[in-house]
Short mmCIF file of C-alpha atoms in Angstrom, two decimals:
data_model
loop_
_atom_site.label_atom_id
_atom_site.label_comp_id
_atom_site.label_asym_id
_atom_site.label_seq_id
_atom_site.Cartn_x
_atom_site.Cartn_y
_atom_site.Cartn_z
CA MET T 1 0.00 0.00 0.00
CA PRO T 2 2.69 2.53 -0.91
CA ASP T 3 0.09 5.08 -2.03
CA VAL T 4 -1.51 5.16 1.42
CA ILE T 5 1.89 5.50 3.13
CA VAL T 6 3.11 8.24 0.77
CA ASP T 7 -0.19 10.17 0.68
CA GLY T 8 -0.35 10.16 4.46
CA GLY T 9 3.30 10.96 5.07
CA TYR T 10 3.57 8.01 7.46
CA ILE T 11 6.73 6.43 8.81
CA ARG T 12 6.63 2.83 7.60
CA VAL T 13 8.21 -0.01 9.59
CA VAL T 14 8.32 -3.56 8.19
CA GLN T 15 9.30 -6.42 10.44
CA ASP T 16 9.56 -10.21 9.92
CA VAL T 17 7.84 -12.48 12.39
CA ARG T 18 10.02 -14.22 14.96
CA GLY T 19 12.32 -16.76 13.32
CA LYS T 20 11.79 -15.82 9.64
CA TYR T 21 14.46 -14.43 7.34
CA GLY T 22 16.55 -11.93 9.34
CA SER T 23 14.45 -12.03 12.52
CA GLU T 24 15.92 -13.75 15.54
CA GLY T 25 14.36 -16.61 17.47
CA ASP T 26 12.55 -19.76 16.35
CA TYR T 27 9.67 -19.75 13.88
CA MET T 28 6.33 -21.39 14.58
CA MET T 29 3.50 -21.27 12.04
CA ASN T 30 0.78 -18.96 13.40
CA ARG T 31 2.44 -19.02 16.81
CA PRO T 32 -0.33 -19.40 19.42
CA LEU T 33 -0.76 -16.76 22.08
CA ARG T 34 0.80 -17.43 25.45
CA GLY T 35 -1.21 -20.05 27.28
CA PRO T 36 -1.91 -23.78 27.07
CA LEU T 37 -0.37 -24.12 23.59
CA ASN T 38 2.52 -21.72 24.19
CA PRO T 39 4.17 -21.98 27.60
CA THR T 40 6.92 -19.48 26.67
CA LYS T 41 6.95 -15.78 27.56
CA VAL T 42 6.69 -14.59 23.95
CA ASP T 43 4.11 -14.51 21.19
CA HIS T 44 3.23 -12.17 18.33
CA SER T 45 1.44 -9.89 20.78
CA THR T 46 4.48 -9.42 23.03
CA ASP T 47 6.77 -9.04 20.03
CA THR T 48 4.54 -6.26 18.70
CA TRP T 49 4.46 -4.58 22.12
CA ASP T 50 8.25 -4.63 22.29
CA THR T 51 8.59 -3.24 18.77
CA ILE T 52 6.19 -0.38 19.44
CA GLU T 53 7.92 0.40 22.72
CA TRP T 54 11.26 0.73 20.94
CA LEU T 55 9.85 2.77 18.05
CA VAL T 56 8.09 5.44 20.08
CA HIS T 57 11.27 6.05 22.08
CA ASN T 58 13.77 5.93 19.22
CA ILE T 59 12.09 7.53 16.19
CA PRO T 60 12.21 11.29 16.84
CA GLN T 61 9.87 12.10 13.91
CA SER T 62 7.06 10.02 15.46
CA ASN T 63 4.05 11.71 17.08
CA GLY T 64 3.74 8.74 19.44
CA LYS T 65 0.75 7.22 17.64
CA VAL T 66 1.18 3.82 15.99
CA GLY T 67 -1.00 1.82 13.61
CA ILE T 68 -0.55 -1.77 12.47
CA LEU T 69 -1.86 -3.17 9.22
CA GLY T 70 -1.16 -6.11 6.98
CA VAL T 71 -2.56 -8.77 4.66
CA SER T 72 -2.90 -12.51 5.32
CA TYR T 73 -0.24 -13.62 7.84
CA ASP T 74 0.42 -9.93 8.49
CA GLY T 75 -3.31 -9.56 9.05
CA TYR T 76 -3.06 -12.30 11.63
CA THR T 77 -0.31 -10.41 13.46
CA ALA T 78 -2.41 -7.23 13.28
CA LEU T 79 -5.08 -9.14 15.22
CA THR T 80 -2.69 -10.58 17.81
CA ALA T 81 -1.50 -7.03 18.53
CA LEU T 82 -4.99 -6.37 19.98
CA PHE T 83 -4.31 -8.65 22.94
CA ASN T 84 -2.94 -6.51 25.78
CA PRO T 85 -2.08 -3.76 23.29
CA HIS T 86 0.65 -1.19 23.75
CA PRO T 87 -0.79 2.21 24.82
CA ALA T 88 0.67 3.82 21.68
CA LEU T 89 -1.22 1.45 19.37
CA LYS T 90 -4.07 3.65 18.14
CA VAL T 91 -5.42 1.68 15.17
CA SER T 92 -5.31 -1.81 13.63
CA VAL T 93 -6.25 -2.88 10.10
CA PRO T 94 -6.22 -6.68 9.70
CA MET T 95 -6.73 -7.50 6.00
CA ASN T 96 -7.70 -11.04 4.97
CA PRO T 97 -6.35 -12.44 8.25
CA MET T 98 -6.10 -16.10 9.17
CA VAL T 99 -8.38 -16.39 12.20
CA ASP T 100 -9.47 -20.02 12.52
CA GLY T 101 -7.37 -22.40 10.45
CA TRP T 102 -9.72 -25.36 10.86
CA MET T 103 -13.18 -23.91 10.46
CA GLY T 104 -12.60 -22.06 7.22
CA ASP T 105 -9.27 -20.36 6.63
CA ASP T 106 -5.97 -21.68 5.31
CA TRP T 107 -5.83 -25.31 6.42
CA PHE T 108 -9.32 -26.81 6.59
CA HIS T 109 -12.89 -25.87 5.69
CA ASN T 110 -15.49 -27.58 7.87
CA GLY T 111 -13.17 -30.57 8.25
CA ALA T 112 -11.98 -30.94 4.64
CA PHE T 113 -8.22 -30.46 4.32
CA ARG T 114 -7.01 -27.90 1.78
CA GLU T 115 -4.21 -29.99 0.30
CA GLU T 116 -3.27 -27.28 -2.21
CA MET T 117 -1.78 -25.55 0.86
CA LEU T 118 0.86 -28.27 1.28
CA SER T 119 3.25 -26.30 -0.94
CA TYR T 120 2.81 -23.21 1.26
CA ILE T 121 3.48 -25.19 4.44
CA TYR T 122 6.58 -26.69 2.80
CA ASN T 123 7.96 -23.35 1.59
CA GLN T 124 7.08 -21.39 4.73
CA ASP T 125 8.02 -23.80 7.48
CA ALA T 126 10.80 -25.99 6.13
CA THR T 127 13.54 -23.34 6.27
CA ARG T 128 13.99 -19.91 7.82
CA LYS T 129 14.78 -18.15 4.52
CA LYS T 130 12.57 -20.22 2.17
CA SER T 131 15.70 -21.73 0.68
CA VAL T 132 14.03 -25.10 0.04
CA ILE T 133 11.08 -24.90 -2.35
CA TRP T 134 8.21 -27.34 -2.97
CA TRP T 135 8.95 -29.54 -5.97
CA SER T 136 6.87 -31.71 -8.23
CA ASN T 137 7.66 -34.21 -10.95
CA GLN T 138 4.24 -33.65 -12.55
CA TYR T 139 2.88 -30.56 -14.28
CA ASP T 140 -0.75 -31.14 -13.30
CA ASN T 141 -1.47 -31.12 -9.55
CA TYR T 142 -4.58 -33.18 -10.27
CA ASP T 143 -2.35 -36.10 -11.26
CA LEU T 144 0.18 -35.41 -8.53
CA PHE T 145 -2.34 -35.62 -5.69
CA LEU T 146 -4.39 -38.41 -7.27
CA ASN T 147 -1.36 -40.65 -7.71
CA SER T 148 -0.22 -40.06 -4.13
CA VAL T 149 -3.65 -41.22 -2.86
CA SER T 150 -3.82 -39.03 0.27
CA ALA T 151 -2.48 -35.68 1.43
CA GLY T 152 -0.73 -37.40 4.30
CA GLN T 153 1.06 -39.77 1.95
CA LEU T 154 2.12 -36.98 -0.41
CA GLY T 155 3.49 -34.98 2.51
CA LYS T 156 5.55 -37.94 3.65
CA GLU T 157 6.84 -38.47 0.10
CA ARG T 158 8.14 -34.88 0.27
CA GLY T 159 9.78 -35.43 3.67
CA MET T 160 7.27 -33.19 5.46
CA GLU T 161 7.25 -35.32 8.59
CA GLN T 162 10.32 -33.19 9.45
CA ILE T 163 8.10 -30.08 9.55
CA GLY T 164 6.46 -29.45 12.92
CA PHE T 165 3.30 -27.82 11.62
CA PHE T 166 2.65 -30.69 9.18
CA ARG T 167 2.98 -33.15 12.05
CA GLN T 168 0.45 -31.12 14.04
CA ILE T 169 -2.03 -31.20 11.15
CA LEU T 170 -1.71 -34.98 10.89
CA ALA T 171 -2.24 -35.26 14.65
CA HIS T 172 -5.32 -32.99 14.73
CA PRO T 173 -7.69 -33.78 11.83
CA ALA T 174 -10.75 -32.84 13.93
CA TYR T 175 -11.65 -29.55 15.61
CA ASP T 176 -10.19 -30.49 18.96
CA SER T 177 -8.84 -28.26 21.73
CA TRP T 178 -5.58 -27.71 19.82
CA TRP T 179 -7.47 -25.79 17.14
CA GLN T 180 -10.07 -24.22 19.41
CA GLN T 181 -7.52 -22.76 21.82
CA GLN T 182 -5.83 -20.77 19.06
CA ALA T 183 -8.92 -19.61 17.13
CA LEU T 184 -8.88 -15.82 17.36
CA ASP T 185 -12.64 -15.54 16.90
CA ARG T 186 -12.93 -17.44 20.17
CA LEU T 187 -10.13 -15.61 21.98
CA LEU T 188 -10.51 -11.95 21.04
CA PRO T 189 -14.15 -11.60 22.19
CA THR T 190 -12.99 -12.52 25.70
CA GLN T 191 -11.03 -9.24 25.68
CA ARG T 192 -12.31 -5.68 25.47
CA LEU T 193 -11.63 -4.41 21.95
CA SER T 194 -9.86 -1.23 23.03
CA VAL T 195 -8.09 -0.35 19.76
CA PRO T 196 -10.11 0.98 16.79
CA THR T 197 -10.04 -1.89 14.28
CA LEU T 198 -10.99 -2.04 10.61
CA LEU T 199 -11.50 -5.60 9.41
CA VAL T 200 -11.00 -5.88 5.64
CA HIS T 201 -12.67 -8.77 3.83
CA SER T 202 -12.36 -9.93 0.23
CA LEU T 203 -15.59 -11.43 -1.08
CA TRP T 204 -13.61 -13.71 -3.43
CA ASP T 205 -10.75 -14.54 -1.05
CA GLN T 206 -9.26 -17.85 -2.20
CA GLU T 207 -7.35 -18.39 1.05
CA ASP T 208 -8.95 -16.78 4.12
CA ASN T 209 -12.61 -16.09 3.39
CA TYR T 210 -13.85 -17.19 6.82
CA GLY T 211 -11.97 -15.53 9.63
CA ASP T 212 -12.64 -11.82 9.66
CA ILE T 213 -16.39 -12.31 9.14
CA ALA T 214 -16.51 -14.96 11.88
CA LEU T 215 -14.62 -12.56 14.12
CA TYR T 216 -17.00 -9.72 13.30
CA TYR T 217 -20.03 -11.80 14.28
CA ALA T 218 -18.31 -13.17 17.40
CA LEU T 219 -17.49 -9.67 18.63
CA LYS T 220 -21.02 -8.42 17.89
CA HIS T 221 -22.58 -11.37 19.68
CA LYS T 222 -20.41 -10.70 22.71
CA GLN T 223 -21.39 -7.03 22.75
CA ALA T 224 -23.80 -5.59 20.20
CA ASP T 225 -22.34 -2.12 20.58
CA GLN T 226 -18.71 -2.38 19.50
CA PRO T 227 -17.52 1.25 19.34
CA ASN T 228 -14.08 0.27 18.02
CA LEU T 229 -15.17 -2.13 15.24
CA TRP T 230 -15.42 -1.37 11.50
CA LEU T 231 -15.67 -3.65 8.45
CA ALA T 232 -14.98 -3.16 4.75
CA MET T 233 -15.86 -5.77 2.10
CA GLY T 234 -14.91 -5.59 -1.57
CA PRO T 235 -14.88 -7.65 -4.81
CA TRP T 236 -11.32 -8.83 -4.32
CA ASN T 237 -9.24 -11.95 -4.13
CA HIS T 238 -6.77 -12.47 -1.27
CA GLY T 239 -5.04 -9.11 -0.85
CA GLY T 240 -6.70 -7.63 -3.93
CA GLU T 241 -7.60 -4.46 -2.03
CA ILE T 242 -3.99 -3.24 -2.08
CA LYS T 243 -3.65 -3.53 -5.88
CA ASP T 244 -5.51 -2.46 -8.99
CA ALA T 245 -8.94 -4.03 -8.57
CA SER T 246 -10.88 -2.97 -11.66
CA THR T 247 -11.72 -6.56 -12.60
CA LEU T 248 -13.13 -9.64 -10.90
CA GLY T 249 -11.55 -12.48 -12.83
CA PRO T 250 -12.69 -11.79 -16.43
CA ILE T 251 -15.49 -9.43 -15.31
CA ARG T 252 -14.80 -5.75 -15.84
CA LEU T 253 -15.97 -3.58 -12.96
CA HIS T 254 -16.95 0.06 -13.28
CA SER T 255 -13.96 1.37 -11.34
CA ASP T 256 -10.77 0.45 -9.53
CA THR T 257 -12.40 -0.80 -6.34
CA GLY T 258 -9.04 -1.21 -4.59
CA LEU T 259 -8.20 2.43 -5.14
CA TYR T 260 -11.67 3.43 -3.91
CA PHE T 261 -11.14 1.44 -0.72
CA ARG T 262 -7.72 2.89 -0.02
CA ARG T 263 -8.70 6.53 -0.66
CA THR T 264 -12.26 6.59 0.65
CA ILE T 265 -12.16 4.10 3.52
CA LEU T 266 -8.62 3.25 4.62
CA GLU T 267 -6.92 6.66 4.36
CA PRO T 268 -9.51 8.60 6.42
CA PHE T 269 -9.71 5.77 8.96
CA LEU T 270 -5.97 5.87 9.57
CA ALA T 271 -5.79 9.67 9.50
CA HIS T 272 -8.63 10.03 12.04
CA TYR T 273 -6.76 8.04 14.68
CA LEU T 274 -3.16 8.77 13.79
CA LYS T 275 -3.41 12.47 12.89
CA ASP T 276 -6.59 14.42 13.49
CA ASP T 277 -9.81 13.08 14.98
CA ALA T 278 -11.73 15.81 13.16
CA ILE T 279 -11.29 13.82 9.93
CA PRO T 280 -14.62 12.00 9.32
CA LEU T 281 -14.63 8.23 9.72
CA PRO T 282 -16.10 5.86 7.11
CA GLY T 283 -19.36 4.06 7.83
CA ARG T 284 -19.38 1.12 10.22
CA ILE T 285 -19.84 -1.26 7.27
CA SER T 286 -18.57 -0.36 3.81
CA ALA T 287 -19.67 -3.07 1.40
CA TYR T 288 -19.34 -3.41 -2.35
CA ARG T 289 -22.44 -4.89 -3.97
CA SER T 290 -21.40 -7.05 -6.89
CA GLY T 291 -23.89 -7.36 -9.71
CA SER T 292 -25.01 -3.77 -9.34
CA ASP T 293 -21.42 -2.44 -8.96
CA THR T 294 -22.14 -0.04 -6.12
CA TRP T 295 -20.68 0.75 -2.70
CA GLU T 296 -23.04 0.72 0.28
CA THR T 297 -22.81 1.75 3.90
CA ARG T 298 -24.77 0.19 6.73
CA SER T 299 -24.67 -0.17 10.47
CA ALA T 300 -24.28 -3.95 10.72
CA LEU T 301 -24.20 -7.23 8.81
CA PRO T 302 -27.49 -9.16 8.67
CA GLU T 303 -28.19 -11.69 11.40
CA GLN T 304 -31.37 -13.30 10.05
CA ASP T 305 -32.21 -15.23 6.88
CA CYS T 306 -35.48 -14.39 5.17
CA THR T 307 -35.43 -15.87 1.65
CA THR T 308 -35.39 -19.56 0.76
CA LEU T 309 -34.06 -21.11 -2.44
CA HIS T 310 -35.78 -24.47 -2.86
CA LEU T 311 -34.20 -27.39 -4.74
CA THR T 312 -36.63 -29.38 -6.91
CA ALA T 313 -36.54 -32.88 -8.38
CA GLN T 314 -36.72 -31.29 -11.84
CA HIS T 315 -33.32 -29.63 -11.26
CA GLN T 316 -34.99 -26.28 -10.83
CA LEU T 317 -34.35 -23.66 -8.17
CA SER T 318 -37.46 -21.99 -6.89
CA LEU T 319 -38.08 -18.98 -4.66
CA ASN T 320 -41.69 -20.06 -4.29
CA ALA T 321 -42.43 -22.26 -1.28
CA SER T 322 -45.59 -23.62 -2.93
CA THR T 323 -43.58 -25.12 -5.81
CA SER T 324 -43.56 -28.91 -5.65
CA THR T 325 -40.17 -30.10 -4.44
CA SER T 326 -41.00 -33.71 -3.59
CA GLY T 327 -38.72 -36.27 -5.13
CA SER T 328 -34.97 -36.76 -5.31
CA VAL T 329 -31.87 -36.15 -7.39
CA SER T 330 -28.97 -38.61 -7.43
CA TYR T 331 -25.41 -38.66 -8.70
CA LEU T 332 -22.46 -41.05 -8.50
CA ALA T 333 -19.42 -39.71 -6.65
CA ASP T 334 -16.29 -41.62 -7.66
CA PRO T 335 -13.01 -40.83 -5.86
CA ALA T 336 -11.14 -42.21 -8.85
CA HIS T 337 -12.53 -39.33 -10.95
CA PRO T 338 -12.90 -36.36 -8.57
CA MET T 339 -14.33 -33.05 -9.74
CA PRO T 340 -11.47 -30.57 -10.43
CA TYR T 341 -11.93 -27.20 -8.78
CA VAL T 342 -10.55 -25.45 -11.86
CA GLN T 343 -10.14 -26.56 -15.43
CA ARG T 344 -7.15 -28.85 -15.86
CA PRO T 345 -4.20 -28.72 -15.82
CA VAL T 346 -4.17 -27.57 -12.20
CA ILE T 347 -0.94 -25.60 -11.76
CA THR T 348 0.71 -25.22 -8.35
CA ARG T 349 -0.08 -21.90 -6.69
CA ASP T 350 2.55 -19.21 -7.34
CA ALA T 351 3.83 -21.09 -10.43
CA PRO T 352 3.56 -19.61 -13.95
CA GLY T 353 0.19 -20.41 -15.48
CA SER T 354 -1.58 -20.89 -12.14
CA VAL T 355 -5.10 -19.45 -11.77
CA TRP T 356 -4.92 -19.76 -7.97
CA ASP T 357 -5.47 -16.06 -7.29
CA ASP T 358 -8.74 -15.95 -9.24
CA TRP T 359 -10.11 -19.49 -9.04
CA LEU T 360 -13.17 -18.44 -7.01
CA SER T 361 -14.35 -16.31 -9.94
CA THR T 362 -13.70 -18.91 -12.66
CA ASP T 363 -16.53 -20.11 -14.92
CA GLN T 364 -18.45 -23.05 -13.40
CA ARG T 365 -19.85 -24.41 -16.66
CA ASN T 366 -17.36 -27.27 -16.65
CA ALA T 367 -18.86 -28.41 -13.36
CA ALA T 368 -22.44 -28.03 -14.58
CA SER T 369 -21.73 -30.41 -17.46
CA ARG T 370 -20.46 -33.22 -15.18
CA PRO T 371 -22.80 -36.10 -14.25
CA ASP T 372 -21.43 -36.09 -10.68
CA VAL T 373 -22.64 -32.52 -10.07
CA ALA T 374 -26.31 -31.88 -9.24
CA THR T 375 -27.37 -28.56 -10.75
CA PHE T 376 -30.50 -26.55 -9.90
CA THR T 377 -31.36 -23.42 -11.89
CA SER T 378 -34.02 -20.73 -11.47
CA PRO T 379 -36.08 -19.30 -14.33
CA VAL T 380 -34.74 -16.14 -15.93
CA LEU T 381 -35.20 -13.30 -13.45
CA THR T 382 -37.59 -10.51 -14.37
CA LYS T 383 -36.53 -8.25 -11.51
CA PRO T 384 -33.34 -7.82 -9.48
CA ILE T 385 -32.85 -9.95 -6.38
CA ALA T 386 -30.36 -8.55 -3.86
CA LEU T 387 -28.98 -11.08 -1.37
CA ASP T 388 -26.42 -10.64 1.38
CA GLY T 389 -25.11 -12.27 4.53
CA GLN T 390 -24.09 -15.90 4.91
CA PRO T 391 -26.35 -18.42 3.13
CA LEU T 392 -27.40 -21.37 5.29
CA VAL T 393 -27.23 -24.73 3.51
CA HIS T 394 -29.84 -27.30 4.56
CA LEU T 395 -29.27 -30.56 2.65
CA THR T 396 -30.95 -33.86 3.41
CA ALA T 397 -29.17 -36.69 1.64
CA THR T 398 -28.37 -40.38 1.71
CA THR T 399 -25.17 -42.04 0.58
CA THR T 400 -24.27 -45.65 -0.09
CA GLY T 401 -20.90 -44.94 1.55
CA THR T 402 -20.04 -44.32 5.19
CA ASP T 403 -18.39 -40.93 4.71
CA GLY T 404 -18.54 -38.19 2.10
CA ASP T 405 -18.16 -34.52 1.30
CA PHE T 406 -20.77 -31.97 0.25
CA VAL T 407 -19.76 -28.94 -1.79
CA VAL T 408 -22.44 -26.32 -2.33
CA LYS T 409 -22.04 -23.37 -4.70
CA LEU T 410 -24.38 -20.41 -5.17
CA ILE T 411 -23.91 -19.10 -8.71
CA ASP T 412 -24.97 -16.14 -10.85
CA VAL T 413 -25.68 -17.35 -14.40
CA TYR T 414 -25.24 -14.60 -16.98
CA PRO T 415 -27.56 -14.22 -19.99
CA ASP T 416 -26.63 -16.07 -23.17
CA GLU T 417 -25.64 -12.75 -24.70
CA VAL T 418 -23.77 -9.97 -22.93
CA PRO T 419 -23.25 -7.26 -25.57
CA GLU T 420 -20.81 -5.15 -23.53
CA GLN T 421 -18.53 -8.15 -22.91
CA ARG T 422 -19.36 -11.03 -25.26
CA GLU T 423 -17.12 -13.59 -23.52
CA LEU T 424 -19.43 -13.44 -20.48
CA GLY T 425 -22.35 -14.93 -22.39
CA GLY T 426 -23.67 -17.75 -20.20
CA TYR T 427 -20.88 -17.25 -17.63
CA GLN T 428 -21.44 -18.98 -14.29
CA LEU T 429 -19.96 -16.87 -11.48
CA MET T 430 -19.75 -18.30 -7.97
CA VAL T 431 -20.84 -15.74 -5.41
CA SER T 432 -20.60 -18.02 -2.36
CA SER T 433 -19.40 -21.61 -1.98
CA ASP T 434 -17.94 -24.03 0.55
CA ILE T 435 -17.54 -27.65 1.62
CA LEU T 436 -18.61 -29.80 4.58
CA ARG T 437 -16.94 -33.11 5.42
CA GLY T 438 -19.80 -35.46 6.21
CA ARG T 439 -18.20 -37.09 9.24
CA TYR T 440 -18.52 -33.72 11.01
CA ARG T 441 -22.23 -33.19 10.28
CA ASN T 442 -23.15 -33.53 13.97
CA SER T 443 -19.94 -32.41 15.67
CA PHE T 444 -16.78 -30.78 14.41
CA GLU T 445 -14.88 -32.16 17.39
CA HIS T 446 -16.18 -35.74 17.32
CA PRO T 447 -16.38 -37.29 13.82
CA GLU T 448 -18.64 -40.22 13.18
CA ALA T 449 -19.43 -42.52 10.28
CA ILE T 450 -22.44 -41.85 8.09
CA PRO T 451 -25.03 -44.64 8.26
CA ALA T 452 -25.23 -45.95 4.70
CA GLY T 453 -28.64 -45.57 3.07
CA LYS T 454 -30.13 -43.46 5.86
CA PRO T 455 -31.10 -39.79 5.30
CA GLN T 456 -28.86 -37.34 7.13
CA LEU T 457 -28.97 -33.57 7.55
CA TYR T 458 -25.94 -31.60 6.36
CA GLN T 459 -26.20 -28.01 7.52
CA PHE T 460 -23.52 -25.31 7.27
CA ARG T 461 -22.98 -21.68 6.38
CA LEU T 462 -21.45 -20.45 3.14
CA PRO T 463 -19.11 -17.42 3.11
CA VAL T 464 -20.62 -13.96 3.31
CA MET T 465 -21.95 -12.46 0.06
CA ASN T 466 -23.29 -9.08 -1.06
CA HIS T 467 -24.65 -9.56 -4.55
CA THR T 468 -27.50 -8.54 -6.82
CA PHE T 469 -28.77 -11.05 -9.37
CA ARG T 470 -29.89 -8.81 -12.23
CA PRO T 471 -32.89 -9.20 -14.55
CA GLY T 472 -32.05 -11.55 -17.39
CA HIS T 473 -29.74 -13.58 -15.14
CA ARG T 474 -30.55 -16.84 -13.37
CA ILE T 475 -29.67 -18.16 -9.92
CA MET T 476 -28.01 -21.58 -9.77
CA VAL T 477 -27.03 -23.99 -7.00
CA GLN T 478 -24.55 -26.79 -7.63
CA VAL T 479 -24.02 -29.71 -5.26
CA GLN T 480 -21.08 -32.09 -5.62
CA SER T 481 -18.90 -34.38 -3.48
CA SER T 482 -15.35 -33.45 -4.47
CA TRP T 483 -13.41 -30.26 -5.20
CA PHE T 484 -10.03 -31.61 -6.14
CA PRO T 485 -7.19 -31.11 -5.46
CA LEU T 486 -8.12 -27.97 -3.56
CA TYR T 487 -9.47 -30.37 -0.92
CA ASP T 488 -8.24 -33.89 -0.31
CA ARG T 489 -10.45 -36.68 -1.60
CA ASN T 490 -12.89 -38.27 0.80
CA PRO T 491 -12.55 -42.05 0.44
CA GLN T 492 -16.31 -42.35 1.16
CA THR T 493 -15.45 -45.23 3.45
CA TYR T 494 -15.12 -44.18 7.07
CA VAL T 495 -11.53 -44.42 8.36
CA SER T 496 -10.04 -43.00 11.53
CA SER T 497 -7.98 -40.43 9.59
CA ILE T 498 -8.29 -39.58 5.91
CA PHE T 499 -4.63 -38.52 6.00
CA THR T 500 -3.69 -42.21 6.23
CA ALA T 501 -6.55 -43.75 4.21
CA PRO T 502 -5.33 -46.78 2.18
CA PRO T 503 -6.08 -47.01 -1.57
CA GLU T 504 -8.71 -49.71 -1.06
CA ALA T 505 -10.80 -47.37 1.12
CA TYR T 506 -11.58 -45.09 -1.84
CA LYS T 507 -14.89 -46.34 -3.25
CA PRO T 508 -17.68 -44.88 -5.40
CA ALA T 509 -20.91 -43.90 -3.64
CA THR T 510 -24.34 -42.88 -4.87
CA ILE T 511 -25.55 -39.62 -3.32
CA THR T 512 -29.30 -38.98 -3.26
CA LEU T 513 -30.63 -35.55 -2.35
CA ASP T 514 -34.12 -35.36 -0.88
CA THR T 515 -35.28 -32.22 -2.66
CA ALA T 516 -38.30 -31.72 -0.40
CA ALA T 517 -35.91 -31.34 2.54
CA SER T 518 -33.07 -29.48 0.82
CA TRP T 519 -32.78 -25.72 0.44
CA LEU T 520 -30.66 -22.62 1.03
CA THR T 521 -31.82 -19.72 3.15
CA VAL T 522 -30.25 -16.30 2.80
CA HIS T 523 -30.93 -12.70 3.76
CA GLN T 524 -32.66 -10.59 1.13
CA ALA T 525 -31.21 -7.12 1.25
CA SER T 526 -33.19 -4.05 2.18
CA PRO T 527 -32.54 -0.67 0.57
CA VAL T 528 -29.24 0.77 1.78
CA THR T 529 -27.38 4.03 1.40
CA PRO T 530 -25.26 4.06 -1.81
#
């Protein structure tokens, strides 16, 4: 964010975390705060305190007011600075932070392991200076992960049992106390939020699209009036707010939304607390509405759902509760032929040719054409439908296996012809999507097998959205049982740990959705201030 630093005339200090590159000490991935998981006297919070203490006494140009901001891991450290903060810390801006690595950020989503993150763990944690880099003898990650059977086996083939954080992941596949005791959305609400904080969320964040929204709701539930809490949401990928953001994948937006955020929201927020409190603050919630390409302000995110999208046996999606939904839709999920999350070849993140940064906005037509994806589509809309908040998935399904995954995607289907941008004709844009590992349908902490052939409820929230489906478009829901190799394959046979599942455990299963008992509920937006 050089423009923000230069425009504001700020003194910029960049520091590595403990144990990385030139920083002293030992590195630990997302080092837990002092407590049951960290018996030492240091954590990111104390390191930040010490740094601020030195700066305010040794930088003569400083006015004694300090702000901390950063993206991703640096967003995580901007959150840890809020625990017992230094008195000189006047503002914090965590952008796309990792908050809860099991529930929905970097490492797992609702129990499904994000095996595309193995390369990051390898590069980040194997050596202090990233001198040893993840390697592959195959161009297509789809083949690489498929041939290695499981994420645990592939990690061992790469020698990752020497990496402490990989060993911890293997040891904690469920949401046990090890994960819970370091989840910042559980820890920070136990403190008084004393530092003005602007959470920054990317609506198409391919890495950490859970944490800051979960933290926002956790803080609001603890205390409805949070005088030091702000939130900004934009049409960005991970960290897209600090760059040119005039497109969303192939979709041209009406402006550079990153520049708008930095000038209209971030700059006055920092200046108010670091320079002059007479400078007006942005609204409590600044949210970009995709579809209509507008910025909105509001006082809070929605808490209640009020619109239901019904699945029907005719593969239709209906907003009308009186529409007949009785019946079922089935598909065969075969672990030998998992559904790729992007069009093949799947290139390793950060490698030339990779679409990792923008995969959440890629066209979903390839999925819609697969027989192992159940697709439900609304009629062509005659009026705009504005939805926001976190959609609640309510699926009732049976499987012939004893485990299984459920991926649900809410999609905006463009008209067959889009004159202003012809390549978007029929484009299928995901606006919210996620996965649930079936063994955790009743408890994230205590997995259990799925009883074969017996209907089960699979209920979970999708990531937050703020989108208008325009007239001429259609609303689509896709349901599938793999998203590979973004997530490791579910063998569909219950085993104690999927990380060590043997090849013979991977078996096809028939999934049958009870359409009368399957739907999505979501908040329908009210008029807001543009």
